[in-house]
Amino acid sequence: MTKNILSLAALLIASATFVACSNDDNIIDEQPVQPTEQVYTMTIEATKGDASRDQSRACPSFGEAQPALDEVKGDGATTRALSLDDKTLNATWATTENVYVQKGSTWADGSLQPQADGATATLKGTLSGVTIAASDVLTLQFPRSGALDYTGQVGTLADIAEKYDYATASVTVSDVSATGNIIPTEATTNFTNQQAIVKFTLIDKADGTTHISATELVVSDGTTDYTVTPASATDVLYVAIPGFSGQTVTLTATVGSDTYTYEKSGVTFQNGQYYEITVKMAKAVTYKLLSAATTADYGKVVCAAGHLHDAKTAVPAGCTAVGILGKVTETGRGLILALKDATSQTWNTINGWTSETTYAGTTLKVLPDAAAHGANLTSYAALGTTAVSDWAVAQNSDYEAIFTNLGSTTNSDGMTYDANVNAYITTGVGGTALDGNYWSATENKFVDYAYCFGSGIGWGLQPKSVSLSVRPVLGFGPAAKLLSAATTSDVGKVVCAAGHLHDAKTAVPVRCTAVGILGKVTETGHGLILALQDAPAQTWNTINGWTSETTYAGTTLKVLPNDAARGANLTSYTTLGSTAVSNWAVAQKSDYEAIFTNLGSTTGNSNGKTYDANVNAYITTGVGGTAIPDYYYYWSATAFDGDCAWNFRSDIWGGSLKTYSDAVRPVLGF
């Protein structure tokens, strides 16, 4: 190495002389000599620590009453050359490995290699790219990595040895020779492993001996999940896990169509340790979901997580009981009877509450706030993944169906509740039995009375001003269709600010802020929404000056630029739910024609279809929009000729001077 350095120096001196003596007129100044990058050599002995195991150390207990449970320590630290000898993990150097060197936060170029296989080996190699001097502290690590990554494990020791066996050592530099040889303060350094290695053997807790073969094992320390996916199902999996102390460990194994689980608190895994643990895992109980409920599930307990549990049995741990499944109109759609009463109300008050028609094929009167719910009823928007109506008063036919489905034998002018019904409400779930007289949401239109029910008198009528008890229901069903999934079959539906679609010409459900009417779909999730109100009148020249928007619905829209152009009735939008929208805009003539045709218009002239009463029925019925009047002209964004642009009225398409001020019924592109 000394010879090579001296030869290089001689070449550099010769090169410098040539530059200084050159007669080349282009050379004005002597050129500086670029310094040579320092190349270092390093040699150090590396060991793996004590390979013995202190068997007196207490073992963490996994499973119940397992005297054969072992925790076995191998070498104090391991490398990617790993092998098992009975219960001892042998960690040895392999000559194919590379150890990388870091000074501070900078990695040196090059690496050190073990010169022989074995538990102790000489590491030797060349380094560059950093300046190393006496007293520097160097970190030796393999493999070279920023963040230690334990994803993608397959559960074998060979896989851990190749990909997940991280270890580090610290070396202080005593001196660096003139030839770049790094002299460590210590003759030998000991590597510290950066993870524990755990061999899990999976046993079925049901009999304590049957091994279960998993296609996936998830090990969680409470903050991070380590997922192991073997190439084929196996009951023995090796897992590399960064060490931790006193954590709650959860294991979840996928075994065929079943899931097995285990949990234990106070578990410690030390870096550099090898453990062998036999785990007795319990098969997880699988519950039917509310979204799959059928008439066969009447009487079951509905939990907040969306599960169904057997009727008249103790509610399992982790289930917050919501009510009793009382009616199913189709799979995953129906009514849940509350376990408690809501606040007593007059029927007149109930009738003032918002109607909800999107659940169970019925009109529910939804309790509007916490005061109406009372202290016993939690507000809900969903049970698990199933959308619900929030607590509501049902029609008399709904209550009759619920009581019949829950086995009532009381029949006086219609089925009402009895002891059979109350047994579902109270047994195992701690609900409060129905007692006394209760309102339904159904009125008698011939007299100023409404229908109520009791246990003894059957169905009766009471004046609407009377205050009676309320036993509410939850309507449940599939979530409303999203705008992002809209197709031509959805034209005419109400579009809500949350991005949902609701049936046309019906009352807008609770929690839906109606935005407009779906008027055109160019492809799934793309199209135009017709506004429920007008924007301020404008000249066409002003409209033409607004920004053109071509990214929605395959058309050029003229986008209303600000609140003044939108007016007081049109909220600014950038999205409806997760669907991006154009903000309110004026559409082309062909767009308005398509919208009016799609909404059933039968009027117009030779220049195209315009709106009529069929169109206005979508705008006004159920959503409270303002009809497009037949005495205004409305601009489109399409020019007619140099001085005129296309506009429409209820009976005609025509042209007006661009300087005229006409009405605007905007659209949203989505």
Coordinates of N, CA and C in Angstrom, one line a residue, residues 468 508 609:
L468 N -96.9 10.4 26.3 CA -96.8 9.0 26.6 C -95.3 8.6 26.5
V508 N -85.6 14.1 2.2 CA -84.2 13.9 2.4 C -83.9 13.4 3.8
K609 N -84.3 20.5 -26.3 CA -85.2 20.2 -25.2 C -84.9 21.2 -24.0

